[in-house]
């Protein structure tokens, strides 16, 4: 790594106060970014400023303080629309996160378009939040869930797709990047195949939004769901993007204040998009914080900084792809044939070792890594195991931290095996 590159990465780290902490007398090595990323100062400052000074309910009042809160809230919608290249900001719905976004579509879309005997196609690498909402919807409307399988290396079994896209399938809900396997899935091919059968596609973008430039217009996806807290934002905030034609026709998900036109005891008309899907007081401060969060994410992708971040992430991917399988007993999951489709997220299982035990030893070394099923039990079952250990990296993580992780892992396994 050249001096300038190092300087740029150090500048990024300095923006994240949480990284400067120590645990058990060791410098924190935070490797659970796929669960929640840390927040830069710009996001923390906006949260603090709004909580202290601009705390007034949005959209409702005729006084200046409420106007200010509304402006910040709506500015974040514009920022989100621009970040994913949505053609209309009204097609960006604020939710509490990916889970809420997928539940919204599963519930509302199925009520309008899915009936008895129909099918919902999901991908086998799905997080529980792209499985259970569809099961709830399917059982409510008499539909069936079908699954696009994954191969041993974690890639989608695309050869199985044509036979699965039967005329009964009313929607495909697919994972952009799995939180266990860390592979950028061929979503463009999936969307093209589904659209050729007139089937809309929802993408679970919880990890995709962080690691890919998402352009919903170019992708032509029908829905895209993501959470703010994985991309430097606040918890309890997320986005559902949908094409206008679906959002217009789908019934509201929740009823309440702010989502109505006129209300009588006999009949209610609904507000236009996006408010039709934003019943009740939204998490307006968290949602407003999406603007500086996405601004920070854009900064990490642009110019010299973008090049340095990309190079650093590539070096981490190459190092861990080589180092992890060399450790005795370690099996690494999610190795695409084309290595450029691997994000810096590594899930392993060690024969004879409980992933939680390894994570606890790593914690004593200051290393925060995730263990367990990672809300993807069917992925664990696919490989015949009950848990994995995951290290997921963000642009503020360094190659040196990847090396510390490997050293720590070796130490932990020496104690446990
Ligand atoms: N899908 C994927 C792929 C995820 O990684 C996650 C979070 N781990 C979710 C959905 C759910 O996101 P949230 O908990 O923020 O709603």
Coordinates of C-alpha atoms and ligand atoms in Angstrom, one line a residue:
X1 CA 0.0 0.0 0.0
X2 CA 1.4 3.4 -1.0
X3 CA 1.7 6.3 1.6
X4 CA -1.1 8.3 0.0
X5 CA -3.4 5.2 0.0
X6 CA -2.6 4.6 3.7
X7 CA -3.3 8.3 4.4
X8 CA -6.7 8.1 2.7
X9 CA -7.7 5.0 4.7
X10 CA -6.6 6.6 8.0
X11 CA -8.6 9.6 7.1
X12 CA -11.7 7.4 6.7
X13 CA -11.0 5.6 10.0
X14 CA -10.8 9.0 11.8
X15 CA -14.3 9.8 10.7
X16 CA -15.7 6.8 12.7
X17 CA -15.4 7.4 16.5
X18 CA -16.5 3.9 17.4
X19 CA -13.4 2.4 15.8
X20 CA -11.1 4.1 18.3
X21 CA -12.3 2.0 21.2
X22 CA -10.5 -0.8 23.0
X23 CA -12.0 -4.0 24.4
X24 CA -10.1 -6.3 26.8
X25 CA -7.1 -4.0 26.5
X26 CA -7.0 -4.5 22.7
X27 CA -7.7 -2.1 19.8
X28 CA -11.2 -2.9 18.5
X29 CA -11.2 -4.8 15.1
X30 CA -14.8 -4.4 14.0
X31 CA -15.7 -7.1 11.5
X32 CA -19.5 -7.3 11.8
X33 CA -20.3 -4.7 9.2
X34 CA -22.8 -6.9 7.4
X35 CA -24.9 -6.8 10.6
X36 CA -24.5 -3.1 11.2
X37 CA -21.9 -0.6 10.0
X38 CA -20.4 2.1 12.2
X39 CA -21.5 5.7 11.7
X40 CA -19.3 8.6 10.5
X41 CA -19.2 12.0 12.3
X42 CA -21.4 13.6 9.7
X43 CA -24.3 11.2 10.5
X44 CA -23.7 11.5 14.3
X45 CA -23.8 15.2 14.0
X46 CA -27.0 15.3 12.1
X47 CA -28.7 12.9 14.5
X48 CA -27.5 15.0 17.5
X49 CA -28.5 18.3 15.9
X50 CA -32.0 17.1 14.9
X51 CA -32.6 15.4 18.3
X52 CA -31.5 18.6 20.1
X53 CA -32.9 21.3 17.8
X54 CA -35.1 20.0 15.0
X55 CA -37.4 17.6 16.8
X56 CA -40.9 18.4 15.5
X57 CA -43.3 16.1 13.7
X58 CA -43.0 16.1 9.9
X59 CA -45.7 17.0 7.3
X60 CA -48.3 18.1 9.7
X61 CA -47.7 21.5 11.3
X62 CA -47.8 25.2 10.0
X63 CA -44.8 26.3 12.1
X64 CA -41.1 26.8 11.0
X65 CA -39.6 24.1 13.3
X66 CA -41.8 21.4 11.7
X67 CA -41.0 22.8 8.2
X68 CA -37.3 22.4 9.0
X69 CA -37.7 18.8 10.1
X70 CA -39.9 18.1 7.0
X71 CA -37.2 19.6 4.8
X72 CA -34.5 17.4 6.2
X73 CA -36.7 14.3 5.9
X74 CA -37.7 15.0 2.3
X75 CA -34.1 15.9 1.4
X76 CA -33.1 12.4 2.5
X77 CA -35.7 11.0 0.2
X78 CA -34.3 13.0 -2.7
X79 CA -30.8 11.8 -1.7
X80 CA -31.9 8.1 -1.6
X81 CA -33.7 8.5 -5.0
X82 CA -30.5 9.9 -6.5
X83 CA -28.3 7.3 -4.9
X84 CA -30.2 4.4 -6.6
X85 CA -31.0 6.5 -9.7
X86 CA -34.8 6.2 -9.2
X87 CA -36.6 8.3 -11.8
X88 CA -39.1 9.7 -9.3
X89 CA -38.5 10.5 -5.7
X90 CA -42.1 9.6 -4.9
X91 CA -41.2 6.0 -5.6
X92 CA -38.9 6.0 -2.6
X93 CA -40.9 4.9 0.5
X94 CA -39.3 5.3 3.9
X95 CA -39.6 2.2 6.1
X96 CA -37.9 0.9 9.2
X97 CA -35.5 -1.2 7.2
X98 CA -35.2 -4.1 4.7
X99 CA -37.4 -6.4 6.8
X100 CA -40.2 -3.8 6.8
X101 CA -39.8 -3.1 3.1
X102 CA -40.1 -6.8 2.1
X103 CA -43.0 -7.3 4.5
X104 CA -44.7 -4.3 2.9
X105 CA -44.4 -5.8 -0.6
X106 CA -45.2 -9.3 0.4
X107 CA -48.4 -8.3 2.2
X108 CA -49.6 -5.6 -0.2
X109 CA -48.6 -7.1 -3.5
X110 CA -50.0 -10.5 -2.6
X111 CA -53.3 -9.1 -1.6
X112 CA -53.6 -7.4 -5.1
X113 CA -52.0 -9.9 -7.4
X114 CA -51.5 -13.4 -5.8
X115 CA -54.2 -16.0 -5.4
X116 CA -54.8 -19.7 -4.8
X117 CA -52.5 -22.0 -6.8
X118 CA -50.1 -19.2 -7.6
X119 CA -46.4 -19.3 -6.8
X120 CA -43.7 -17.0 -5.3
X121 CA -40.1 -17.7 -6.3
X122 CA -37.4 -16.9 -3.8
X123 CA -33.7 -17.7 -3.8
X124 CA -32.1 -20.3 -1.6
X125 CA -29.5 -17.8 -0.2
X126 CA -32.2 -15.7 1.3
X127 CA -32.1 -14.1 4.7
X128 CA -35.1 -15.0 6.9
X129 CA -36.6 -11.6 6.1
X130 CA -36.9 -12.6 2.4
X131 CA -38.4 -16.0 3.4
X132 CA -40.9 -15.5 6.3
X133 CA -42.8 -12.5 4.9
X134 CA -43.5 -14.5 1.7
X135 CA -44.5 -17.6 3.7
X136 CA -47.0 -15.4 5.6
X137 CA -48.3 -14.0 2.3
X138 CA -48.5 -17.4 0.7
X139 CA -50.4 -18.9 3.5
X140 CA -52.9 -16.0 3.5
X141 CA -53.6 -16.2 -0.2
X142 CA -53.2 -20.0 -0.8
X143 CA -50.0 -19.7 -2.8
X144 CA -46.9 -21.8 -2.8
X145 CA -43.2 -20.9 -2.3
X146 CA -40.7 -22.2 -4.8
X147 CA -36.9 -21.9 -4.4
X148 CA -34.1 -21.3 -6.8
X149 CA -31.3 -23.5 -5.4
X150 CA -27.7 -22.7 -4.9
X151 CA -24.6 -24.7 -6.0
X152 CA -22.0 -26.0 -3.6
X153 CA -19.9 -22.9 -4.1
X154 CA -22.8 -20.6 -3.2
X155 CA -23.7 -19.4 -6.7
X156 CA -27.3 -19.5 -7.9
X157 CA -28.1 -22.6 -10.0
X158 CA -29.2 -20.5 -13.0
X159 CA -29.7 -23.7 -15.1
X160 CA -32.8 -24.4 -12.9
X161 CA -34.3 -21.0 -13.5
X162 CA -36.3 -21.5 -16.8
X163 CA -38.2 -24.5 -15.4
X164 CA -39.0 -22.6 -12.2
X165 CA -40.4 -19.5 -14.0
X166 CA -43.8 -21.1 -14.7
X167 CA -46.9 -19.1 -15.5
X168 CA -48.1 -19.5 -11.9
X169 CA -45.2 -17.5 -10.5
X170 CA -46.5 -14.0 -9.7
X171 CA -43.3 -12.5 -8.2
X172 CA -39.6 -13.3 -7.8
X173 CA -37.9 -12.1 -4.6
X174 CA -34.2 -12.5 -4.8
X175 CA -31.1 -11.7 -2.8
X176 CA -28.7 -9.2 -4.4
X177 CA -25.8 -10.2 -2.2
X178 CA -26.2 -12.9 0.5
X179 CA -25.2 -11.9 4.0
X180 CA -23.7 -15.4 4.4
X181 CA -22.1 -16.1 1.1
X182 CA -20.9 -12.6 0.0
X183 CA -21.4 -13.3 -3.7
X184 CA -22.8 -10.6 -6.1
X185 CA -25.6 -12.6 -7.7
X186 CA -26.4 -12.3 -11.5
X187 CA -29.5 -10.2 -10.8
X188 CA -29.5 -8.7 -14.3
X189 CA -29.9 -12.1 -15.8
X190 CA -32.6 -13.1 -13.3
X191 CA -34.5 -9.9 -14.0
X192 CA -34.3 -10.4 -17.8
X193 CA -35.5 -14.0 -17.5
X194 CA -38.4 -13.1 -15.1
X195 CA -39.5 -10.1 -17.2
X196 CA -39.5 -12.2 -20.4
X197 CA -42.3 -14.1 -18.6
X198 CA -43.9 -10.9 -17.3
X199 CA -42.9 -11.6 -13.7
X200 CA -41.8 -8.7 -11.5
X201 CA -38.7 -8.9 -9.4
X202 CA -38.0 -7.7 -5.9
X203 CA -34.3 -7.4 -4.8
X204 CA -33.3 -7.7 -1.2
X205 CA -30.5 -5.1 -1.3
X206 CA -29.5 -5.1 2.4
X207 CA -26.0 -6.0 1.4
X208 CA -26.2 -5.1 -2.3
X209 CA -26.6 -1.4 -1.6
X210 CA -23.4 -1.3 0.4
X211 CA -21.1 -3.1 -2.0
X212 CA -22.5 -2.3 -5.5
X213 CA -23.4 0.8 -7.4
X214 CA -27.2 0.3 -7.6
X215 CA -29.0 1.8 -10.5
X216 CA -32.7 0.7 -10.3
X217 CA -33.4 2.2 -13.8
X218 CA -30.6 0.2 -15.4
X219 CA -31.4 -2.9 -13.4
X220 CA -35.1 -2.5 -14.2
X221 CA -36.0 -4.2 -10.9
X222 CA -39.6 -3.7 -9.8
X223 CA -38.7 -3.3 -6.1
X224 CA -35.4 -2.7 -4.2
X225 CA -35.2 -2.9 -0.4
X226 CA -32.4 -1.7 1.9
X227 CA -31.6 -0.6 5.4
X228 CA -29.8 2.6 6.5
X229 CA -27.9 1.1 9.4
X230 CA -25.8 -1.1 7.1
X231 CA -24.7 1.8 5.0
X232 CA -23.4 4.2 7.7
X233 CA -26.9 5.4 8.7
X234 CA -29.2 5.0 11.7
X235 CA -31.2 1.9 12.8
X236 CA -34.9 1.9 12.3
X237 CA -34.6 3.5 8.9
X238 CA -34.8 2.0 5.4
X239 CA -36.1 2.3 1.9
X240 CA -38.4 0.5 -0.4
X241 CA -38.1 1.6 -4.0
X242 CA -40.9 0.4 -6.2
X243 CA -42.0 1.1 -9.8
X244 CA -44.9 3.6 -9.8
X245 CA -47.2 1.2 -11.6
X246 CA -47.0 -1.3 -8.8
X247 CA -47.1 1.2 -5.9
X248 CA -50.1 2.9 -7.4
X249 CA -52.1 -0.3 -7.7
X250 CA -51.0 -2.0 -4.5
X251 CA -53.3 -1.4 -1.5
X252 CA -51.9 0.4 1.6
X253 CA -49.9 -1.8 4.0
X254 CA -50.8 0.1 7.2
X255 CA -53.5 2.5 7.8
X256 CA -53.2 5.7 10.0
X257 CA -52.3 9.3 10.0
X258 CA -50.5 10.9 7.0
X259 CA -51.5 8.2 4.5
X260 CA -55.0 9.5 3.8
X261 CA -56.8 11.8 1.5
X262 CA -60.2 12.2 3.2
X263 CA -61.6 10.0 6.0
X264 CA -65.2 9.3 6.8
X265 CA -66.6 6.5 8.9
X266 CA -67.8 4.9 5.6
X267 CA -64.8 5.4 3.3
X268 CA -61.3 6.6 3.2
X269 CA -59.2 7.8 0.2
X270 CA -55.5 7.5 0.3
X271 CA -52.7 10.1 -0.1
X272 CA -50.6 10.0 -3.2
X273 CA -47.2 8.3 -3.2
X274 CA -45.0 8.1 -1.2
X275 CA -47.3 8.9 1.8
X276 CA -49.8 6.2 1.0
X277 CA -47.2 3.8 2.4
X278 CA -46.0 5.9 5.3
X279 CA -48.7 5.7 7.9
X280 CA -48.1 7.2 11.3
X281 CA -45.2 9.3 12.5
X282 CA -42.1 8.1 10.6
X283 CA -38.7 7.7 12.2
X284 CA -38.0 11.1 10.7
X285 CA -34.7 11.8 12.4
X286 CA -33.2 8.4 11.4
X287 CA -34.6 8.8 7.9
X288 CA -33.1 12.3 7.6
X289 CA -29.7 10.9 8.6
X290 CA -29.8 8.7 5.4
X291 CA -28.8 11.9 3.5
X292 CA -25.3 12.3 5.1
X293 CA -24.9 8.5 5.3
X294 CA -25.4 8.1 1.5
X295 CA -23.2 11.2 0.9
X296 CA -20.5 9.4 2.9
X297 CA -21.0 6.2 0.9
X298 CA -20.7 8.2 -2.4
X299 CA -17.5 9.8 -1.2
X300 CA -16.0 6.4 -0.6
X301 CA -16.7 5.4 -4.2
X302 CA -15.5 8.6 -5.9
X303 CA -12.1 9.6 -7.4
X304 CA -8.9 8.8 -5.7
X305 CA -10.6 7.8 -2.4
X306 CA -12.9 5.4 -4.4
X307 CA -9.8 3.9 -6.1
X308 CA -8.0 3.4 -2.8
X309 CA -11.0 1.8 -1.1
X310 CA -11.6 -0.5 -4.0
X311 CA -7.9 -1.6 -4.0
X312 CA -7.8 -2.1 -0.3
X313 CA -11.0 -4.2 -0.4
X314 CA -9.6 -6.3 -3.3
X315 CA -6.4 -6.9 -1.3
X316 CA -8.5 -8.1 1.7
X317 CA -10.5 -10.4 -0.5
X318 CA -7.5 -11.9 -2.2
X319 CA -5.7 -12.4 1.1
X320 CA -8.5 -14.1 2.9
X321 CA -9.5 -16.3 0.0
X322 CA -6.0 -17.7 0.2
X323 CA -5.4 -17.6 3.9
X324 CA -8.6 -19.0 5.4
X325 CA -8.8 -22.3 3.5
X326 CA -5.2 -23.0 4.5
X327 CA -6.1 -23.1 8.2
X328 CA -6.6 -26.7 9.4
X329 CA -10.2 -27.7 9.6
X330 CA -11.6 -24.5 8.1
X331 CA -14.2 -24.6 5.3
X332 CA -15.0 -21.4 3.5
X333 CA -18.4 -20.9 2.0
X334 CA -19.3 -18.6 -0.9
X335 CA -16.4 -18.8 -3.5
X336 CA -17.7 -17.6 -6.9
X337 CA -16.0 -18.9 -10.1
X338 CA -15.4 -15.2 -10.9
X339 CA -13.5 -13.8 -7.9
X340 CA -14.4 -10.2 -8.8
X341 CA -18.0 -11.1 -7.7
X342 CA -16.8 -11.8 -4.1
X343 CA -17.3 -9.0 -1.6
X344 CA -15.1 -8.8 1.6
X345 CA -17.4 -11.1 3.6
X346 CA -16.1 -14.5 4.7
X347 CA -18.2 -17.2 6.4
X348 CA -16.5 -20.3 7.6
X349 CA -17.2 -23.4 9.5
X350 CA -14.6 -25.4 11.5
X351 CA -15.3 -29.1 11.9
X352 CA -15.6 -29.9 15.6
X353 CA -15.8 -26.3 16.7
X354 CA -18.8 -24.2 17.7
X355 CA -18.7 -20.9 15.9
X356 CA -19.9 -19.1 19.1
X357 CA -16.9 -20.4 21.0
X358 CA -14.5 -19.1 18.4
X359 CA -16.3 -15.7 18.4
X360 CA -15.9 -15.4 22.2
X361 CA -12.2 -16.1 22.1
X362 CA -11.8 -13.5 19.2
X363 CA -13.7 -11.0 21.4
X364 CA -11.0 -11.3 24.0
X365 CA -8.5 -10.3 21.3
X366 CA -10.6 -7.2 20.5
X367 CA -12.0 -8.8 17.3
X368 CA -15.8 -8.5 16.8
X369 CA -16.9 -11.3 14.4
X370 CA -20.4 -12.8 14.0
X371 CA -21.3 -16.4 14.8
X372 CA -24.4 -18.6 14.4
X373 CA -27.0 -19.0 11.7
X374 CA -27.0 -15.3 10.7
X375 CA -30.7 -15.3 10.1
X376 CA -30.3 -17.7 7.2
X377 CA -31.0 -21.2 8.6
X378 CA -31.8 -22.7 5.2
X379 CA -28.3 -21.8 4.0
X380 CA -26.9 -23.6 7.0
X381 CA -29.1 -26.6 6.3
X382 CA -28.0 -26.6 2.6
X383 CA -24.5 -27.2 3.8
X384 CA -25.5 -29.6 6.6
X385 CA -24.2 -27.4 9.5
X386 CA -25.7 -25.4 12.3
X387 CA -23.6 -22.3 12.3
X388 CA -20.8 -20.3 10.8
X389 CA -18.3 -17.7 11.8
X390 CA -18.5 -14.5 9.7
X391 CA -16.0 -11.7 9.2
X392 CA -17.5 -8.8 7.1
X393 CA -15.4 -5.8 6.2
X394 CA -16.2 -2.2 5.5
X395 CA -14.0 0.4 3.7
X396 CA -12.6 1.5 7.1
X397 CA -11.2 -2.0 7.7
X398 CA -7.6 -2.6 6.7
X399 CA -5.5 -5.5 5.4
X400 CA -3.7 -5.5 8.7
X401 CA -7.0 -6.1 10.5
X402 CA -7.6 -9.1 8.1
X403 CA -4.2 -10.4 9.2
X404 CA -5.1 -10.0 12.8
X405 CA -8.3 -11.9 12.2
X406 CA -6.4 -14.8 10.7
X407 CA -3.9 -14.8 13.6
X408 CA -6.7 -14.6 16.1
X409 CA -8.6 -17.4 14.4
X410 CA -5.5 -19.7 14.5
X411 CA -5.0 -18.9 18.2
X412 CA -8.7 -19.6 19.0
X413 CA -8.6 -22.9 17.1
X414 CA -5.3 -24.0 18.8
X415 CA -7.2 -23.6 22.1
X416 CA -10.4 -25.3 21.0
X417 CA -9.3 -28.2 18.9
Ligands
LIG1 N1 -31.5 -9.2 4.0 C1 -30.2 -9.4 4.2 C2 -29.4 -9.9 3.0 C3 -29.5 -8.9 5.3 O1 -28.2 -9.0 5.4 C4 -30.3 -8.4 6.4 C5 -29.6 -7.9 7.7 N2 -28.7 -8.9 8.2 C6 -31.7 -8.2 6.2 C7 -32.2 -8.7 5.0 C8 -32.5 -7.6 7.2 O2 -32.2 -6.3 7.4 P1 -32.8 -5.4 8.6 O3 -32.6 -6.3 9.9 O4 -32.0 -4.2 8.7 O5 -34.3 -5.2 8.3

